[in-house]
Coordinates of C-alpha atoms and ligand atoms in Angstrom, one line a residue:
Chain A
X25 CA 120.6 73.4 10.7
X26 CA 119.3 76.4 8.8
X27 CA 116.4 76.2 11.3
X28 CA 118.7 76.6 14.2
X29 CA 120.7 79.4 12.6
X30 CA 117.4 81.2 11.9
X31 CA 116.4 80.8 15.5
X32 CA 119.8 82.0 16.7
X33 CA 119.6 85.0 14.4
X34 CA 116.2 85.9 15.8
X35 CA 117.4 85.6 19.3
X36 CA 120.2 88.0 18.5
X37 CA 117.8 90.4 16.7
X38 CA 115.3 90.4 19.5
X39 CA 117.8 90.9 22.4
X40 CA 117.7 94.7 22.2
X41 CA 113.9 94.8 21.8
X42 CA 113.6 92.6 24.9
X43 CA 115.4 95.3 26.9
X44 CA 112.6 97.7 26.1
X45 CA 110.0 95.4 27.6
X46 CA 112.2 94.9 30.6
X47 CA 112.7 98.7 30.9
X48 CA 108.9 99.3 30.8
X49 CA 108.4 96.7 33.5
X50 CA 111.3 97.9 35.8
X51 CA 110.3 101.5 35.4
X52 CA 106.7 101.0 36.4
X53 CA 106.6 98.1 38.9
X54 CA 108.5 99.7 41.8
X55 CA 106.5 103.0 41.4
X56 CA 103.3 101.1 41.2
X57 CA 104.2 99.1 44.3
X58 CA 105.0 102.1 46.3
X59 CA 101.8 104.0 45.4
X60 CA 99.8 100.8 45.9
X61 CA 100.8 100.6 49.6
X62 CA 99.3 104.1 50.2
X63 CA 96.3 103.3 48.1
X64 CA 95.6 100.1 50.0
X65 CA 95.9 102.0 53.3
X66 CA 93.6 104.6 51.8
X67 CA 91.0 102.0 51.0
X68 CA 91.3 100.5 54.5
X69 CA 91.2 104.0 56.1
X70 CA 88.4 105.0 58.5
X71 CA 88.3 108.4 56.7
X72 CA 85.2 108.2 54.5
X73 CA 86.4 110.4 51.7
X74 CA 89.9 108.9 51.5
X75 CA 88.3 105.4 51.4
X76 CA 85.9 106.4 48.5
X77 CA 88.7 108.1 46.5
X78 CA 91.0 105.1 46.8
X79 CA 88.2 102.6 46.0
X80 CA 87.2 104.6 42.9
X81 CA 90.7 104.8 41.6
X82 CA 91.1 101.0 42.1
X83 CA 87.8 100.4 40.4
X84 CA 88.5 102.6 37.4
X85 CA 91.8 101.0 36.6
X86 CA 90.8 97.4 37.4
X87 CA 87.4 97.8 35.7
X88 CA 88.6 98.9 32.3
X89 CA 91.0 97.3 29.8
X90 CA 94.6 98.4 30.0
X91 CA 94.5 98.8 26.2
X92 CA 91.7 101.5 26.6
X93 CA 93.6 103.2 29.4
X94 CA 96.5 103.6 27.1
X95 CA 94.3 105.2 24.4
X96 CA 92.5 107.4 26.8
X97 CA 95.6 108.7 28.6
X98 CA 97.5 109.2 25.4
X99 CA 94.7 111.2 23.8
X100 CA 94.3 113.3 26.9
X101 CA 98.0 114.0 27.0
X102 CA 98.0 114.8 23.3
X103 CA 95.1 117.2 23.8
X104 CA 97.0 119.2 26.3
X105 CA 100.1 119.4 24.1
X106 CA 99.6 122.8 22.5
X107 CA 98.2 124.5 25.6
X108 CA 100.4 123.0 28.3
X109 CA 103.4 120.8 27.4
X110 CA 104.7 122.9 24.4
X111 CA 104.7 126.2 26.3
X112 CA 106.4 124.5 29.2
X113 CA 108.9 123.0 26.7
X114 CA 108.4 119.5 28.1
X115 CA 106.4 118.0 25.2
X116 CA 109.4 115.9 24.2
X117 CA 109.5 114.3 27.6
X118 CA 105.7 113.9 28.3
X119 CA 104.9 112.4 24.9
X120 CA 107.9 110.1 24.8
X121 CA 106.8 106.5 25.0
X122 CA 109.7 105.8 27.3
X123 CA 108.1 108.1 29.8
X124 CA 104.4 107.8 29.0
X125 CA 104.5 104.0 28.7
X126 CA 105.8 103.4 32.2
X127 CA 103.4 106.1 33.6
X128 CA 100.3 104.3 32.2
X129 CA 101.6 100.9 33.3
X130 CA 102.4 102.3 36.7
X131 CA 98.9 103.8 37.1
X132 CA 97.4 100.4 36.1
X133 CA 99.6 98.2 38.3
X134 CA 99.0 100.6 41.2
X135 CA 95.4 99.7 41.2
X136 CA 95.8 95.9 40.9
X137 CA 98.6 95.9 43.5
X138 CA 96.6 98.0 45.8
X139 CA 93.7 95.6 45.6
X140 CA 96.0 92.7 46.4
X141 CA 97.6 94.5 49.3
X142 CA 94.2 95.6 50.6
X143 CA 93.0 92.0 50.6
X144 CA 96.2 91.0 52.4
X145 CA 95.7 93.8 54.9
X146 CA 92.2 92.6 55.9
X147 CA 93.7 89.1 56.5
X148 CA 96.4 90.2 58.9
X149 CA 95.8 88.3 62.2
X150 CA 93.6 90.7 64.3
X151 CA 95.0 89.3 67.6
X152 CA 98.6 90.2 66.7
X153 CA 97.6 93.8 65.9
X154 CA 95.6 94.0 69.1
X155 CA 98.6 92.7 71.0
X156 CA 100.8 95.4 69.5
X157 CA 98.2 98.0 70.5
X158 CA 98.0 96.6 74.0
X159 CA 101.8 96.9 74.3
X160 CA 101.7 100.6 73.3
X161 CA 103.2 100.4 69.8
X162 CA 102.7 103.6 67.9
X163 CA 100.7 103.3 64.7
X164 CA 103.8 103.6 62.6
X165 CA 105.8 101.0 64.5
X166 CA 102.7 98.7 64.5
X167 CA 102.5 98.9 60.8
X168 CA 106.2 98.4 60.1
X169 CA 106.9 95.6 62.6
X170 CA 103.6 93.7 62.7
X171 CA 101.2 94.5 59.9
X172 CA 103.6 94.9 57.0
X173 CA 105.4 91.5 57.4
X174 CA 102.1 89.7 57.4
X175 CA 100.6 91.8 54.6
X176 CA 103.5 91.3 52.2
X177 CA 103.6 87.6 52.9
X178 CA 99.9 87.2 52.3
X179 CA 100.0 89.3 49.2
X180 CA 103.1 87.8 47.7
X181 CA 101.8 84.9 45.5
X182 CA 99.1 87.2 44.0
X183 CA 101.6 90.0 43.6
X184 CA 103.9 87.7 41.7
X185 CA 101.2 87.1 39.2
X186 CA 100.6 90.8 38.9
X187 CA 104.3 91.4 38.2
X188 CA 104.3 88.7 35.5
X189 CA 101.1 90.0 34.0
X190 CA 102.4 93.5 33.9
X191 CA 105.6 92.3 32.3
X192 CA 103.5 90.7 29.5
X193 CA 101.4 93.9 29.3
X194 CA 104.4 95.9 28.4
X195 CA 103.7 94.7 24.8
X196 CA 100.7 97.1 24.8
X197 CA 102.8 100.2 25.0
X198 CA 103.6 100.3 21.2
X199 CA 100.1 99.3 20.3
X200 CA 99.1 102.8 21.2
X201 CA 102.2 105.0 21.4
X202 CA 104.4 105.8 18.4
X203 CA 107.7 104.0 17.9
X204 CA 110.5 106.5 17.9
X205 CA 113.6 105.7 15.8
X206 CA 114.6 102.1 16.5
X207 CA 113.1 101.9 20.0
X208 CA 111.1 98.8 19.3
X209 CA 110.0 96.2 21.8
X210 CA 109.6 92.5 21.3
X211 CA 106.2 92.6 19.7
X212 CA 106.9 95.4 17.3
X213 CA 110.2 93.9 16.3
X214 CA 108.7 90.5 15.8
X215 CA 106.0 92.1 13.8
X216 CA 108.5 93.8 11.6
X217 CA 110.4 90.5 11.0
X218 CA 107.1 88.8 10.2
X219 CA 106.4 91.4 7.5
X220 CA 109.6 90.4 5.7
X221 CA 109.1 86.6 5.4
X222 CA 105.7 85.9 6.9
X223 CA 107.3 83.3 9.2
X224 CA 104.8 83.7 12.1
X225 CA 106.0 80.6 14.0
X226 CA 109.6 81.5 14.0
X227 CA 109.5 85.2 15.0
X228 CA 106.7 85.1 17.5
X229 CA 108.0 81.9 19.1
X230 CA 111.4 83.5 19.7
X231 CA 109.6 86.6 21.1
X232 CA 107.6 84.2 23.3
X233 CA 110.8 82.5 24.5
X234 CA 112.1 85.8 25.8
X235 CA 108.8 86.3 27.8
X236 CA 109.1 82.7 29.1
X237 CA 112.7 83.2 30.1
X238 CA 112.0 86.5 31.9
X239 CA 108.9 85.0 33.6
X240 CA 110.9 82.1 34.8
X241 CA 113.4 84.4 36.3
X242 CA 110.6 86.3 38.1
X243 CA 109.2 83.1 39.4
X244 CA 112.5 81.9 40.7
X245 CA 113.4 85.2 42.5
X246 CA 109.8 85.5 43.8
X247 CA 110.0 82.0 45.1
X248 CA 113.2 82.7 47.0
X249 CA 111.7 85.8 48.5
X250 CA 108.5 83.9 49.5
X251 CA 110.6 81.3 51.2
X252 CA 112.2 84.1 53.3
X253 CA 108.8 85.7 54.0
X254 CA 107.3 82.4 55.2
X255 CA 110.3 81.1 57.1
X256 CA 108.4 81.2 60.3
X257 CA 105.7 78.9 58.8
X258 CA 107.2 75.5 58.2
X259 CA 106.1 74.1 54.9
X260 CA 104.4 77.1 53.4
X261 CA 106.9 77.9 50.7
X262 CA 107.1 74.3 49.6
X263 CA 103.4 74.1 49.2
X264 CA 103.3 77.2 47.1
X265 CA 105.9 76.0 44.7
X266 CA 103.6 73.5 43.1
X267 CA 101.1 76.2 42.2
X268 CA 103.7 78.4 40.8
X269 CA 103.9 77.3 37.2
X270 CA 100.1 77.3 36.8
X271 CA 98.5 79.1 33.9
X272 CA 98.5 82.8 34.5
X273 CA 96.0 85.4 33.5
Chain B
X10 CA 92.1 70.6 87.6
X11 CA 94.3 72.5 90.1
X12 CA 93.4 71.8 93.7
X13 CA 93.2 75.0 95.6
X14 CA 95.8 75.2 98.3
X15 CA 95.0 77.9 100.9
X16 CA 97.7 80.6 100.8
X17 CA 98.3 83.6 103.0
X18 CA 95.6 86.2 102.6
X19 CA 96.8 89.0 100.3
X20 CA 94.2 91.5 101.2
X21 CA 95.5 92.7 104.5
X22 CA 98.2 95.1 103.4
X23 CA 99.0 97.8 105.9
X24 CA 99.1 100.4 103.2
X25 CA 96.9 100.2 100.1
X26 CA 98.3 101.9 97.1
X27 CA 95.8 101.8 94.3
X28 CA 97.3 100.9 90.9
X29 CA 94.2 100.4 88.9
X30 CA 91.1 102.4 89.6
X31 CA 88.0 102.2 87.5
X32 CA 85.0 104.1 88.5
X33 CA 81.5 104.2 87.1
X34 CA 82.5 102.4 83.9
X35 CA 79.8 102.1 81.3
X36 CA 80.3 100.5 77.9
X37 CA 77.9 99.4 75.2
X38 CA 78.2 98.0 71.7
X39 CA 75.3 99.5 69.8
X40 CA 72.2 98.7 71.8
X41 CA 74.0 96.1 73.9
X42 CA 74.8 97.6 77.2
X43 CA 77.7 95.4 78.4
X44 CA 79.0 97.4 81.4
X45 CA 76.5 99.5 83.3
X46 CA 78.4 101.2 86.0
X47 CA 81.4 99.2 87.3
X48 CA 84.0 100.3 89.8
X49 CA 87.1 98.3 90.6
X50 CA 90.3 98.9 92.5
X51 CA 93.4 96.9 92.3
X52 CA 95.9 97.9 95.0
X53 CA 99.6 97.3 94.8
X54 CA 100.3 93.6 95.2
X55 CA 96.7 92.5 94.9
X56 CA 95.3 89.8 92.6
X57 CA 91.8 90.8 91.5
X58 CA 89.9 88.1 89.7
X59 CA 86.9 88.6 87.5
X60 CA 84.4 85.8 87.1
X61 CA 81.0 85.5 85.6
X62 CA 79.2 83.7 82.8
X63 CA 80.1 84.0 79.2
X64 CA 79.2 87.3 77.7
X65 CA 78.9 89.0 81.1
X66 CA 81.5 91.6 80.1
X67 CA 84.7 90.3 81.8
X68 CA 86.9 90.8 78.8
X69 CA 85.4 94.2 78.0
X70 CA 86.1 95.4 81.6
X71 CA 89.6 94.1 81.4
X72 CA 90.2 95.8 78.1
X73 CA 88.9 99.1 79.6
X74 CA 91.9 99.1 81.9
X75 CA 94.4 99.5 79.0
X76 CA 91.9 101.4 76.9
X77 CA 91.6 98.7 74.2
X78 CA 88.0 99.6 74.8
X79 CA 87.1 103.1 75.6
X80 CA 84.3 103.3 78.3
X81 CA 81.7 105.8 77.2
X82 CA 81.2 106.9 80.8
X83 CA 83.4 106.6 83.9
X84 CA 87.0 107.2 84.7
X85 CA 90.2 105.1 84.5
X86 CA 93.1 105.9 86.7
X87 CA 96.4 104.0 86.4
X88 CA 99.0 104.5 89.1
X89 CA 97.1 107.5 90.3
X90 CA 97.1 109.2 86.9
X91 CA 93.8 110.0 85.2
X92 CA 93.5 108.8 81.7
X93 CA 92.4 111.8 79.7
X94 CA 89.3 111.0 77.6
X95 CA 87.0 113.2 75.6
X96 CA 83.5 114.0 76.8
X97 CA 81.3 111.0 77.8
X98 CA 79.3 109.5 75.0
X99 CA 79.4 106.8 72.4
X100 CA 82.2 108.5 70.4
X101 CA 84.4 109.0 73.4
X102 CA 88.1 108.8 72.5
X103 CA 91.4 109.2 74.4
X104 CA 92.5 112.8 74.0
X105 CA 96.2 112.1 74.5
X106 CA 97.6 109.3 72.4
X107 CA 101.0 109.6 73.9
X108 CA 99.6 109.1 77.4
X109 CA 97.7 106.0 76.3
X110 CA 100.8 104.5 74.7
X111 CA 102.9 105.2 77.8
X112 CA 100.2 103.7 80.1
X113 CA 99.8 100.7 77.9
X114 CA 103.6 100.1 78.0
X115 CA 103.2 99.7 81.8
X116 CA 100.4 97.2 81.6
X117 CA 101.3 93.6 80.6
X118 CA 98.5 91.9 78.8
X119 CA 98.1 88.2 78.3
X120 CA 95.4 87.0 75.8
X121 CA 93.3 83.9 75.7
X122 CA 94.6 83.1 72.2
X123 CA 98.3 84.1 73.0
X124 CA 98.6 86.5 70.1
X125 CA 102.3 86.1 69.8
X126 CA 103.7 87.9 66.8
X127 CA 104.1 84.8 64.6
X128 CA 106.8 86.2 62.3
X129 CA 109.2 86.9 65.2
X130 CA 111.2 84.4 67.2
X131 CA 110.1 83.9 70.8
X132 CA 113.0 86.1 72.0
X133 CA 112.1 88.8 69.6
X134 CA 108.5 88.7 70.8
X135 CA 109.8 89.3 74.3
X136 CA 112.2 92.0 73.3
X137 CA 109.9 93.9 71.0
X138 CA 108.0 96.2 73.4
X139 CA 111.0 97.0 75.6
X140 CA 113.0 98.0 72.5
X141 CA 110.4 99.6 70.3
X142 CA 108.1 101.1 72.8
X143 CA 110.2 101.7 76.0
X144 CA 113.3 102.4 74.0
X145 CA 115.6 100.5 76.4
X146 CA 119.1 99.5 75.8
X147 CA 119.3 96.4 73.5
X148 CA 121.9 94.5 75.6
X149 CA 120.0 95.0 78.8
X150 CA 116.8 94.0 77.2
X151 CA 118.3 90.8 75.7
X152 CA 119.7 89.8 79.1
X153 CA 116.4 90.5 80.8
X154 CA 114.4 88.7 78.1
X155 CA 116.5 85.6 78.5
X156 CA 116.1 85.7 82.2
X157 CA 112.4 86.1 81.9
X158 CA 112.2 83.2 79.4
X159 CA 114.2 81.1 81.9
X160 CA 111.7 82.0 84.6
X161 CA 108.8 80.6 82.5
X162 CA 110.8 77.6 81.6
X163 CA 111.4 78.5 77.9
X164 CA 115.1 79.4 77.9
X165 CA 115.9 76.8 75.3
X166 CA 113.0 78.0 73.0
X167 CA 114.3 81.5 72.7
X168 CA 115.2 81.1 69.0
X169 CA 112.1 79.1 68.1
X170 CA 109.2 80.4 66.1
X171 CA 105.8 80.6 67.9
X172 CA 104.4 78.1 65.5
X173 CA 106.9 75.5 66.7
X174 CA 105.6 75.7 70.3
X175 CA 102.8 73.9 72.0
X176 CA 99.9 76.0 73.2
X177 CA 101.1 76.0 76.8
X178 CA 104.6 77.0 75.7
X179 CA 103.1 79.8 73.5
X180 CA 101.1 81.1 76.5
X181 CA 104.2 81.0 78.7
X182 CA 106.1 83.0 76.0
X183 CA 103.2 85.5 76.0
X184 CA 103.5 85.8 79.8
X185 CA 107.3 86.4 79.4
X186 CA 106.5 89.0 76.8
X187 CA 104.2 90.8 79.2
X188 CA 106.6 90.4 82.1
X189 CA 109.6 91.9 80.3
X190 CA 108.1 95.3 80.1
X191 CA 108.2 95.4 83.9
X192 CA 104.6 96.1 84.1
X193 CA 102.8 97.8 87.1
X194 CA 100.0 95.4 86.5
X195 CA 99.6 92.1 84.7
X196 CA 96.2 91.7 82.9
X197 CA 95.2 88.1 82.1
X198 CA 92.2 87.4 79.9
X199 CA 91.3 83.7 80.4
X200 CA 95.0 82.6 79.9
X201 CA 94.2 78.9 80.1
X202 CA 90.9 78.6 78.3
X203 CA 92.4 77.8 74.9
X204 CA 94.5 75.0 76.4
X205 CA 94.1 71.3 77.1
X206 CA 93.9 70.4 80.8
X207 CA 97.5 69.1 80.9
X208 CA 98.8 72.3 79.3
X209 CA 96.7 74.5 81.6
X210 CA 98.8 73.2 84.5
X211 CA 102.1 74.5 83.3
X212 CA 100.6 78.0 82.6
X213 CA 98.8 78.0 85.9
X214 CA 102.0 77.2 87.7
X215 CA 103.6 80.3 86.2
X216 CA 100.6 82.5 87.1
X217 CA 100.8 81.2 90.7
X218 CA 104.5 82.0 90.8
X219 CA 103.8 85.6 89.8
X220 CA 101.1 85.9 92.4
X221 CA 103.5 84.6 95.1
X222 CA 106.0 87.3 94.0
X223 CA 103.4 89.8 95.0
X224 CA 102.7 91.1 91.5
X225 CA 99.6 93.2 91.0
X226 CA 97.3 91.3 88.6
X227 CA 93.8 91.5 87.2
X228 CA 92.7 88.1 86.0
X229 CA 89.7 86.9 84.1
X230 CA 89.3 83.1 84.4
X231 CA 87.0 80.2 84.4
X232 CA 89.4 78.2 86.6
X233 CA 87.8 78.5 90.0
X234 CA 90.7 76.6 91.6
X235 CA 93.1 79.2 90.4
X236 CA 90.8 82.0 91.4
X237 CA 90.5 80.6 94.8
X238 CA 94.2 80.0 95.3
X239 CA 95.6 83.3 94.3
X240 CA 92.9 86.1 94.5
X241 CA 92.9 88.9 97.0
X242 CA 89.3 89.6 95.9
X243 CA 87.0 88.0 93.5
X244 CA 84.4 90.0 91.5
X245 CA 81.4 88.4 90.0
X246 CA 80.0 90.2 87.0
X247 CA 76.4 89.8 86.0
X248 CA 74.3 91.8 83.6
X249 CA 76.8 94.6 83.4
X250 CA 77.2 95.1 87.2
X251 CA 79.3 93.6 90.0
X252 CA 76.9 91.2 91.6
X253 CA 79.3 90.4 94.4
X254 CA 82.8 91.3 95.5
X255 CA 84.5 89.3 98.2
X256 CA 87.7 87.6 99.3
X257 CA 87.8 84.1 97.7
X258 CA 87.4 82.3 101.0
X259 CA 84.1 84.1 101.5
X260 CA 82.8 84.1 97.9
X261 CA 83.6 80.5 97.2
X262 CA 82.2 79.1 100.4
X263 CA 79.4 81.4 101.5
X264 CA 78.3 83.6 98.6
X265 CA 75.7 86.2 99.5
X266 CA 74.1 86.2 96.0
X267 CA 72.0 83.3 94.9
X268 CA 73.3 83.9 91.4
X269 CA 76.9 83.5 92.4
X270 CA 76.0 80.3 94.3
X271 CA 74.3 79.0 91.1
X272 CA 77.2 79.9 89.0
X273 CA 79.7 78.2 91.3
X274 CA 77.5 75.1 91.4
X275 CA 77.4 74.9 87.7
X276 CA 81.1 75.5 87.2
X277 CA 82.1 72.9 89.8
X278 CA 79.7 70.4 88.3
X279 CA 80.9 71.1 84.7
Ligands
ATP328 N1 83.9 94.6 69.7 C1 82.6 94.2 70.0 N2 81.6 94.6 69.2 C2 80.4 94.2 69.5 N3 80.0 93.5 70.6 C3 81.0 93.1 71.5 C4 82.3 93.4 71.2 N4 83.1 92.9 72.2 C5 82.2 92.3 73.0 N5 81.0 92.4 72.6 C6 79.8 91.9 73.3 O1 79.8 92.3 74.6 C7 79.4 91.3 75.5 C8 80.4 91.0 76.5 O2 81.5 90.4 75.9 P1 82.8 90.0 76.7 O3 83.8 89.5 75.7 O4 83.3 91.1 77.5 O5 82.3 88.9 77.6 P2 83.1 87.9 78.5 O6 82.5 88.0 79.9 O7 84.5 88.1 78.4 O8 82.7 86.5 77.9 P3 83.6 85.1 77.7 O9 83.6 84.4 79.0 O10 82.8 84.4 76.7 O11 84.9 85.6 77.2 C9 79.0 90.1 74.6 O12 77.6 90.1 74.4 C10 79.7 90.4 73.3 O13 78.9 89.9 72.2
MG329 MG1 86.1 87.0 77.5

């Protein structure tokens, strides 16, 4: 019984920290998704310079650990503090983990998502694009009405993984950035509780439960969306569901 | 196999109004010179059929009509209007994208592999170009789309997904999609080649119906029976040139070119 009360106590204690992880994810994922669309189109562009720039960006952020990206960007931002941020009076905003954290996460997920979307873009049925050209669709209409629905459907399973991965990666924010006041996330709070009684199993399990619960929610919502995206393909969503709860990165 | 039934000759119109005019068309892919100076005219109400062995450039020529391929030399005129292209050469491009889109929206193309938009219902496929390209009124378009689907025998499949249709039904839906833009010309690229013989019949029947209505069409096909039955003129492509051009009754019975004779023998034997 004391076990159960200890677990319940931890669940209560970790509820607010969980909100910080959710905040980091929700603040970065939509921005990253939006930028990734443009980056993917850039990588697929016929314009040589645009293609190279997009590919380089994707390579840089996919090719290095997120952990190091946090350190690099934080130290660069810090280096500019006295010369730029302070004189502008925005040092409190720029250096705030609640701002800088989502920025770094967004930069990172932009690259991964762009690569996923780019892969999807190259798999859009050529014949359907050609038909749209033959019927006189403008490039914009072609993208919106024909390319995008295929692209997002093809990208969706991989993108779901990226979202879950990014959600888990929110734990890296406070590995690099300073905790201000009581703005702790799940990992820092679990670490603090661990320092009191050295009960690893309890505190990190409960923190892990929060991640499991949120991931499950993501899977369920994503599955519903996927079902909608594949409604014209009998059986596709059902097939995917079996691979859904497979080990992630 | 459809048995050719002789129909009234279509090439004796009192007034010839050219709808498609290609002149001196050259097109190569890298070192591969596919078209080496081809001219073609399709007059109002004519059915022009392109035949020739695989790789002879039939699809490429057809795709030059709606500028899916840009000929590096030569001129394309649609409905008497010159398509404006940059200076001849390998990098030749249309200079007026708006013109290209407008002209394309007047040419209904039917592909060998159907190319229906798979995430749209059959009805949405048929309505898409009239709505999004021609900007017509939604209620009118819907009524016309339903009528067109009825015409190709697919009225009850309007709400189906393309994946739920047989190949023959998909191709008929694709024909309805092309018809619903009220095209000046229908362009067919081997519309029955991807179909089983039984399914070819239902598509062929629709194409014949359109020919009987007097629609202007340019057709690429390996179906000699169909070519014979509906063509005003048949063009045989060989090595990037038109080897022979003649009304079907002449070309199929007494070809001047030995190559055409050989081709016809091979395709009737095969
Ligand atoms: N986009 C392309 N890039 C490179 N080569 C091409 C391209 N399109 C066609 N070709 C080449 O041009 C030649 C003619 O092709 P085309 O498709 O016009 O022939 P076809 O007469 O339609 O043949 P089929 O009866 O097999 O459809 C072929 O050698 C083909 O390999
Ligand atoms: Mg072809």
